[in-house]
Amino acid sequence: MFFVAILLAIAIAVLSALAYQRMRSEIIHGVQQELDAAIAGNSEALGRWLAQRRDAIQATANRLGDVDASAPYPFLQQGKDAGGFDQTFAGYADKAMRYHTPDKLPADGYDPTARPWYQLASAQKGVAITAPYVFSSTQKLGVTVASPILRGGAQLGVVGGDIALDGLTAVVKAIRLRGDGYAFLATRDGKIVSHPAADSTLKPVAEVMPGFDAALVSAAGNSPTLHEVEIDGRSHYAEVASIAGSDWVLGTVVEKDVMLAPLNQLLLTLVLAGLVVAVAGIVLANFALTRLLASLVRLRDALLDVASGDGDLTHQLSVDKQDEIGQTAEAFNRFIGSLRQMF
């Protein structure tokens, strides 16, 4: 009986382990699909948002290359409207500065050629997007999109447009995932652009999400890959992917324990079911073995009775089945019959 119980326990344990692993794989696959979908849909939307601004500035730069530096205002206004910029402007190599409205003038001594947006667009020789920074005039987080103004291959200056990221960050913060999940937007060098945590703007990823490997952000590619990471001492699943046309990375994070919570219920169910099956199996096996061995027990008792020398030679064993035990009982009956004739 003990051997039967051990076999049942091993069989139930193996089947339970297989079911658990299968369920775990399915849940993790579901998590990856959910994060993939969130990354793909939102990174594409962010990429389109950036592309629209890049295209607007590029078109403005093309138009300004054909007009006099003293009269860029209509084209700057068109660029502002097309890209939804807070303001557009053109800085020229002679340090002249023009805005989308003639009424706005630069501060005394302002040198556009010394500004980061001017130098970045000049260095890249094409449309460039600055790293996010806080605008001094509005105290809002934003970026400058800039492009060189060319005429006959020579650079006349740089046209740029400032745009706040309020709407963009709100979209990222609105992304909701199961498992207390959330999304974040960061620069490739590890500065937070958008995160649900308060006062996280422009802080390092490692400070906002302690334990998160910032190397995942810097190495992010176009296709997201599921990673298991530690944040605040708790395990999470995370994916990161780059945003096309930018130096930004979109990430999604869900808490591992919450996502795998159904496994705990499954494990409890498997244990309880295993116990029920084991007990029922042992009871049924005991019942079956008892019935199976009942004839053998009677045969043993009869043999012991005869062997004692005081046995009843008129006693006959009942034969219910023609199995090995039944055939042995028949042989015993014949043996007893022979003994009766002898004595």
Short mmCIF file of C-alpha atoms in Angstrom, two decimals:
data_model
loop_
_atom_site.label_atom_id
_atom_site.label_comp_id
_atom_site.label_asym_id
_atom_site.label_seq_id
_atom_site.Cartn_x
_atom_site.Cartn_y
_atom_site.Cartn_z
CA MET A 1 0.00 0.00 0.00
CA PHE A 2 2.85 2.36 0.83
CA PHE A 3 4.33 1.69 -2.61
CA VAL A 4 0.99 2.55 -4.26
CA ALA A 5 0.82 5.80 -2.29
CA ILE A 6 4.35 6.75 -3.39
CA LEU A 7 3.51 6.08 -7.04
CA LEU A 8 0.35 8.17 -6.80
CA ALA A 9 2.26 11.04 -5.14
CA ILE A 10 4.96 10.99 -7.84
CA ALA A 11 2.41 10.91 -10.67
CA ILE A 12 0.38 13.78 -9.17
CA ALA A 13 3.53 15.85 -8.52
CA VAL A 14 4.76 15.40 -12.09
CA LEU A 15 1.38 16.28 -13.61
CA SER A 16 1.01 19.29 -11.30
CA ALA A 17 4.51 20.56 -12.17
CA LEU A 18 3.78 20.24 -15.89
CA ALA A 19 0.47 22.09 -15.52
CA TYR A 20 2.14 24.81 -13.43
CA GLN A 21 4.96 25.36 -15.91
CA ARG A 22 2.54 25.41 -18.83
CA MET A 23 0.35 27.98 -17.10
CA ARG A 24 3.39 30.07 -16.16
CA SER A 25 4.64 30.08 -19.75
CA GLU A 26 1.21 31.12 -21.00
CA ILE A 27 0.97 33.98 -18.51
CA ILE A 28 4.47 35.28 -19.32
CA HIS A 29 3.69 35.05 -23.03
CA GLY A 30 0.51 37.04 -22.41
CA VAL A 31 2.48 39.66 -20.48
CA GLN A 32 4.94 39.98 -23.35
CA GLN A 33 2.14 40.36 -25.89
CA GLU A 34 0.48 43.05 -23.78
CA LEU A 35 3.71 45.00 -23.36
CA ASP A 36 4.56 44.54 -27.05
CA ALA A 37 1.18 45.96 -28.05
CA ALA A 38 1.54 48.94 -25.70
CA ILE A 39 5.05 49.65 -26.97
CA ALA A 40 4.18 49.23 -30.65
CA GLY A 41 1.02 51.34 -30.67
CA ASN A 42 2.29 54.18 -28.55
CA SER A 43 5.82 54.35 -29.95
CA GLU A 44 4.33 54.59 -33.43
CA ALA A 45 2.05 57.44 -32.30
CA LEU A 46 4.98 59.25 -30.67
CA GLY A 47 7.06 58.74 -33.78
CA ARG A 48 4.31 60.26 -35.94
CA TRP A 49 4.04 63.21 -33.57
CA LEU A 50 7.76 63.88 -33.88
CA ALA A 51 7.76 63.33 -37.64
CA GLN A 52 5.07 65.97 -38.10
CA ARG A 53 7.22 68.54 -36.27
CA ARG A 54 10.35 67.53 -38.13
CA ASP A 55 8.57 67.81 -41.47
CA ALA A 56 7.16 71.25 -40.58
CA ILE A 57 10.61 72.61 -39.67
CA GLN A 58 12.23 71.04 -42.72
CA ALA A 59 9.63 72.63 -45.00
CA THR A 60 10.15 76.00 -43.29
CA ALA A 61 13.92 75.71 -43.70
CA ASN A 62 13.47 74.98 -47.41
CA ARG A 63 11.31 78.09 -47.85
CA LEU A 64 13.66 80.34 -45.86
CA GLY A 65 16.54 79.31 -48.08
CA ASP A 66 14.82 81.12 -50.94
CA VAL A 67 13.90 84.37 -49.19
CA ASP A 68 15.76 87.32 -47.77
CA ALA A 69 16.76 87.06 -44.11
CA SER A 70 14.90 90.28 -43.40
CA ALA A 71 11.49 88.88 -44.39
CA PRO A 72 11.04 85.31 -43.04
CA TYR A 73 7.93 86.11 -40.98
CA PRO A 74 5.15 84.60 -43.15
CA PHE A 75 7.04 81.33 -43.50
CA LEU A 76 7.88 81.18 -39.81
CA GLN A 77 4.20 81.67 -39.01
CA GLN A 78 3.23 78.91 -41.46
CA GLY A 79 5.76 76.59 -39.86
CA LYS A 80 4.43 77.43 -36.41
CA ASP A 81 0.87 76.59 -37.44
CA ALA A 82 1.81 73.44 -39.33
CA GLY A 83 3.82 71.97 -36.49
CA GLY A 84 1.77 73.29 -33.59
CA PHE A 85 4.85 75.01 -32.17
CA ASP A 86 4.72 77.50 -29.33
CA GLN A 87 7.01 79.71 -31.36
CA THR A 88 9.27 79.51 -34.40
CA PHE A 89 12.39 81.50 -35.13
CA ALA A 90 15.39 81.77 -37.43
CA GLY A 91 18.91 82.51 -36.34
CA TYR A 92 21.39 83.58 -38.99
CA ALA A 93 25.14 83.28 -39.27
CA ASP A 94 25.47 87.07 -38.87
CA LYS A 95 23.75 86.64 -35.45
CA ALA A 96 20.50 88.17 -36.63
CA MET A 97 17.41 86.67 -34.98
CA ARG A 98 13.88 86.60 -36.36
CA TYR A 99 10.67 85.25 -34.76
CA HIS A 100 7.35 84.23 -36.28
CA THR A 101 5.97 87.65 -35.36
CA PRO A 102 7.85 90.87 -36.20
CA ASP A 103 6.82 92.33 -32.84
CA LYS A 104 9.05 89.94 -30.91
CA LEU A 105 12.67 90.93 -30.64
CA PRO A 106 15.66 89.10 -29.12
CA ALA A 107 17.33 90.34 -25.96
CA ASP A 108 20.27 92.68 -26.34
CA GLY A 109 23.44 90.79 -27.16
CA TYR A 110 21.56 87.56 -28.00
CA ASP A 111 23.72 85.33 -30.21
CA PRO A 112 21.71 82.52 -31.88
CA THR A 113 24.85 80.85 -33.19
CA ALA A 114 25.89 80.09 -29.61
CA ARG A 115 22.62 78.35 -28.76
CA PRO A 116 22.50 74.53 -28.44
CA TRP A 117 19.73 74.18 -31.03
CA TYR A 118 21.74 76.13 -33.60
CA GLN A 119 24.92 74.17 -33.01
CA LEU A 120 23.12 70.80 -32.93
CA ALA A 121 21.36 71.35 -36.28
CA SER A 122 24.58 72.65 -37.82
CA ALA A 123 26.55 69.64 -36.58
CA GLN A 124 23.96 67.13 -37.80
CA LYS A 125 23.49 68.95 -41.11
CA GLY A 126 19.80 68.20 -40.98
CA VAL A 127 16.73 68.27 -38.77
CA ALA A 128 17.67 67.86 -35.10
CA ILE A 129 15.71 67.63 -31.88
CA THR A 130 17.29 68.91 -28.71
CA ALA A 131 17.21 66.99 -25.47
CA PRO A 132 14.15 67.96 -23.40
CA TYR A 133 14.67 71.01 -21.19
CA VAL A 134 12.57 73.44 -19.18
CA PHE A 135 11.67 76.60 -21.08
CA SER A 136 12.77 79.64 -19.11
CA SER A 137 9.76 81.68 -20.25
CA THR A 138 7.00 79.20 -19.35
CA GLN A 139 8.75 76.72 -17.01
CA LYS A 140 7.31 73.94 -19.13
CA LEU A 141 9.21 70.90 -20.35
CA GLY A 142 9.80 71.03 -24.08
CA VAL A 143 12.16 70.57 -26.99
CA THR A 144 13.43 72.61 -29.89
CA VAL A 145 13.25 71.16 -33.39
CA ALA A 146 15.79 72.81 -35.68
CA SER A 147 17.14 72.55 -39.22
CA PRO A 148 19.85 74.36 -41.19
CA ILE A 149 18.80 77.04 -43.68
CA LEU A 150 20.69 76.34 -46.90
CA ARG A 151 21.12 78.22 -50.14
CA GLY A 152 23.23 76.72 -52.87
CA GLY A 153 24.81 74.32 -50.37
CA ALA A 154 25.92 77.11 -48.06
CA GLN A 155 24.39 77.44 -44.61
CA LEU A 156 22.72 80.77 -43.96
CA GLY A 157 21.48 79.97 -40.48
CA VAL A 158 19.16 77.66 -38.58
CA VAL A 159 15.39 77.69 -38.21
CA GLY A 160 13.84 76.27 -35.06
CA GLY A 161 10.56 75.70 -33.30
CA ASP A 162 9.88 75.34 -29.58
CA ILE A 163 7.14 72.98 -28.46
CA ALA A 164 6.06 72.01 -24.97
CA LEU A 165 5.69 68.33 -24.18
CA ASP A 166 2.64 68.61 -21.90
CA GLY A 167 0.36 66.70 -24.25
CA LEU A 168 2.99 64.09 -25.02
CA THR A 169 3.80 63.37 -21.40
CA ALA A 170 0.08 63.19 -20.56
CA VAL A 171 -0.38 60.51 -23.23
CA VAL A 172 2.46 58.44 -21.79
CA LYS A 173 1.17 58.79 -18.22
CA ALA A 174 -2.29 57.70 -19.38
CA ILE A 175 -1.02 54.32 -20.59
CA ARG A 176 -2.39 51.72 -18.19
CA LEU A 177 -1.30 48.10 -17.96
CA ARG A 178 -2.31 45.17 -15.79
CA GLY A 179 -0.25 44.36 -12.75
CA ASP A 180 -0.11 47.98 -11.57
CA GLY A 181 1.74 48.65 -14.81
CA TYR A 182 2.73 51.94 -16.32
CA ALA A 183 4.75 53.45 -19.16
CA PHE A 184 7.64 55.88 -19.08
CA LEU A 185 9.47 57.99 -21.62
CA ALA A 186 13.19 58.65 -21.29
CA THR A 187 16.11 59.93 -23.29
CA ARG A 188 18.67 57.37 -24.38
CA ASP A 189 21.16 58.79 -21.91
CA GLY A 190 18.79 57.89 -19.08
CA LYS A 191 16.84 61.08 -18.24
CA ILE A 192 13.12 60.77 -17.50
CA VAL A 193 10.81 62.71 -19.82
CA SER A 194 7.53 61.27 -18.55
CA HIS A 195 6.81 58.97 -15.60
CA PRO A 196 3.84 58.55 -13.23
CA ALA A 197 6.02 59.43 -10.25
CA ALA A 198 5.75 63.03 -9.11
CA ASP A 199 8.71 65.35 -9.66
CA SER A 200 10.49 62.82 -11.85
CA THR A 201 11.08 65.03 -14.89
CA LEU A 202 14.67 65.02 -16.15
CA LYS A 203 15.84 62.90 -13.23
CA PRO A 204 17.99 59.82 -13.93
CA VAL A 205 16.12 56.59 -14.55
CA ALA A 206 18.04 54.90 -11.74
CA GLU A 207 16.83 57.54 -9.28
CA VAL A 208 13.17 57.37 -10.27
CA MET A 209 13.20 53.57 -10.58
CA PRO A 210 15.85 52.35 -8.10
CA GLY A 211 17.44 49.13 -9.29
CA PHE A 212 16.34 49.50 -12.91
CA ASP A 213 19.27 48.81 -15.23
CA ALA A 214 19.83 52.06 -17.15
CA ALA A 215 21.79 50.05 -19.74
CA LEU A 216 18.46 48.68 -20.99
CA VAL A 217 17.48 52.24 -21.92
CA SER A 218 20.74 53.13 -23.62
CA ALA A 219 20.76 49.86 -25.58
CA ALA A 220 17.08 49.93 -26.58
CA GLY A 221 16.40 48.98 -30.19
CA ASN A 222 13.38 49.13 -32.48
CA SER A 223 12.03 45.75 -31.30
CA PRO A 224 11.19 45.41 -27.60
CA THR A 225 12.44 42.44 -25.59
CA LEU A 226 10.97 41.26 -22.29
CA HIS A 227 13.29 41.70 -19.30
CA GLU A 228 12.93 40.86 -15.64
CA VAL A 229 14.17 43.79 -13.57
CA GLU A 230 14.30 44.82 -9.93
CA ILE A 231 12.64 48.13 -9.01
CA ASP A 232 12.51 49.19 -5.36
CA GLY A 233 13.44 45.65 -4.38
CA ARG A 234 10.51 44.05 -6.22
CA SER A 235 10.62 42.02 -9.41
CA HIS A 236 9.03 43.51 -12.51
CA TYR A 237 8.68 42.66 -16.18
CA ALA A 238 9.76 45.50 -18.47
CA GLU A 239 10.20 46.29 -22.14
CA VAL A 240 11.87 49.27 -23.80
CA ALA A 241 12.05 50.36 -27.42
CA SER A 242 13.39 53.39 -29.24
CA ILE A 243 11.14 56.04 -30.79
CA ALA A 244 11.75 56.47 -34.51
CA GLY A 245 13.39 59.75 -35.48
CA SER A 246 14.45 60.65 -31.96
CA ASP A 247 16.83 59.88 -29.13
CA TRP A 248 13.94 58.82 -26.92
CA VAL A 249 12.97 55.46 -25.50
CA LEU A 250 9.51 54.26 -24.49
CA GLY A 251 9.31 51.72 -21.68
CA THR A 252 6.55 49.67 -20.10
CA VAL A 253 6.67 48.07 -16.64
CA VAL A 254 4.41 45.62 -14.79
CA GLU A 255 4.86 44.02 -11.37
CA LYS A 256 5.81 40.36 -11.63
CA ASP A 257 4.00 39.12 -8.52
CA VAL A 258 0.73 40.71 -9.58
CA MET A 259 0.95 39.27 -13.09
CA LEU A 260 1.76 35.79 -11.78
CA ALA A 261 -0.86 35.89 -9.02
CA PRO A 262 -3.14 33.42 -10.89
CA LEU A 263 -0.36 30.85 -10.53
CA ASN A 264 -0.71 30.94 -6.75
CA GLN A 265 -4.38 30.04 -7.04
CA LEU A 266 -3.53 27.36 -9.58
CA LEU A 267 -0.87 25.91 -7.28
CA LEU A 268 -3.32 25.78 -4.37
CA THR A 269 -5.91 24.12 -6.60
CA LEU A 270 -3.38 21.55 -7.81
CA VAL A 271 -2.28 20.74 -4.26
CA LEU A 272 -5.84 20.30 -3.02
CA ALA A 273 -6.83 18.27 -6.07
CA GLY A 274 -3.70 16.16 -5.66
CA LEU A 275 -4.52 15.42 -2.04
CA VAL A 276 -8.10 14.45 -2.92
CA VAL A 277 -6.94 12.21 -5.76
CA ALA A 278 -4.22 10.66 -3.58
CA VAL A 279 -6.60 9.87 -0.71
CA ALA A 280 -9.26 8.54 -3.08
CA GLY A 281 -6.64 6.49 -4.91
CA ILE A 282 -5.29 4.98 -1.71
CA VAL A 283 -8.81 4.11 -0.49
CA LEU A 284 -9.77 2.55 -3.81
CA ALA A 285 -6.46 0.70 -4.04
CA ASN A 286 -6.90 -0.62 -0.51
CA PHE A 287 -10.44 -1.76 -1.31
CA ALA A 288 -9.35 -3.43 -4.56
CA LEU A 289 -6.34 -5.14 -2.98
CA THR A 290 -8.44 -6.34 -0.04
CA ARG A 291 -10.96 -7.97 -2.38
CA LEU A 292 -8.20 -9.30 -4.59
CA LEU A 293 -6.27 -10.87 -1.74
CA ALA A 294 -9.26 -12.14 0.26
CA SER A 295 -9.17 -15.58 -1.44
CA LEU A 296 -5.42 -15.76 -0.94
CA VAL A 297 -5.85 -15.04 2.77
CA ARG A 298 -8.42 -17.85 3.08
CA LEU A 299 -6.07 -20.20 1.25
CA ARG A 300 -3.23 -19.26 3.59
CA ASP A 301 -5.39 -19.86 6.65
CA ALA A 302 -6.51 -23.27 5.33
CA LEU A 303 -2.94 -24.33 4.63
CA LEU A 304 -1.86 -23.25 8.10
CA ASP A 305 -4.80 -25.16 9.57
CA VAL A 306 -3.85 -28.38 7.74
CA ALA A 307 -0.19 -27.93 8.54
CA SER A 308 -0.98 -27.72 12.26
CA GLY A 309 -2.13 -31.38 12.20
CA ASP A 310 -5.53 -30.56 13.69
CA GLY A 311 -7.16 -29.28 10.54
CA ASP A 312 -10.64 -30.14 9.33
CA LEU A 313 -10.14 -32.35 6.25
CA THR A 314 -13.77 -31.90 5.27
CA HIS A 315 -13.27 -28.17 4.77
CA GLN A 316 -13.49 -26.95 1.17
CA LEU A 317 -12.43 -23.55 -0.12
CA SER A 318 -14.93 -21.66 -2.26
CA VAL A 319 -13.74 -20.97 -5.80
CA ASP A 320 -15.17 -17.68 -7.10
CA LYS A 321 -12.81 -17.04 -10.01
CA GLN A 322 -10.63 -19.07 -12.30
CA ASP A 323 -7.53 -16.95 -11.82
CA GLU A 324 -4.29 -18.15 -10.31
CA ILE A 325 -5.68 -17.97 -6.77
CA GLY A 326 -8.86 -19.81 -7.81
CA GLN A 327 -6.85 -22.52 -9.50
CA THR A 328 -4.68 -22.82 -6.38
CA ALA A 329 -7.84 -23.15 -4.26
CA GLU A 330 -9.10 -25.94 -6.52
CA ALA A 331 -5.76 -27.74 -6.18
CA PHE A 332 -6.01 -27.38 -2.41
CA ASN A 333 -9.52 -28.85 -2.44
CA ARG A 334 -8.26 -31.82 -4.47
CA PHE A 335 -5.34 -32.19 -2.07
CA ILE A 336 -7.70 -32.24 0.91
CA GLY A 337 -9.88 -34.76 -0.90
CA SER A 338 -6.86 -37.03 -1.39
CA LEU A 339 -5.98 -36.71 2.29
CA ARG A 340 -9.52 -37.70 3.33
CA GLN A 341 -9.27 -40.89 1.21
CA MET A 342 -5.93 -41.69 2.81
CA PHE A 343 -7.16 -41.21 6.36
#
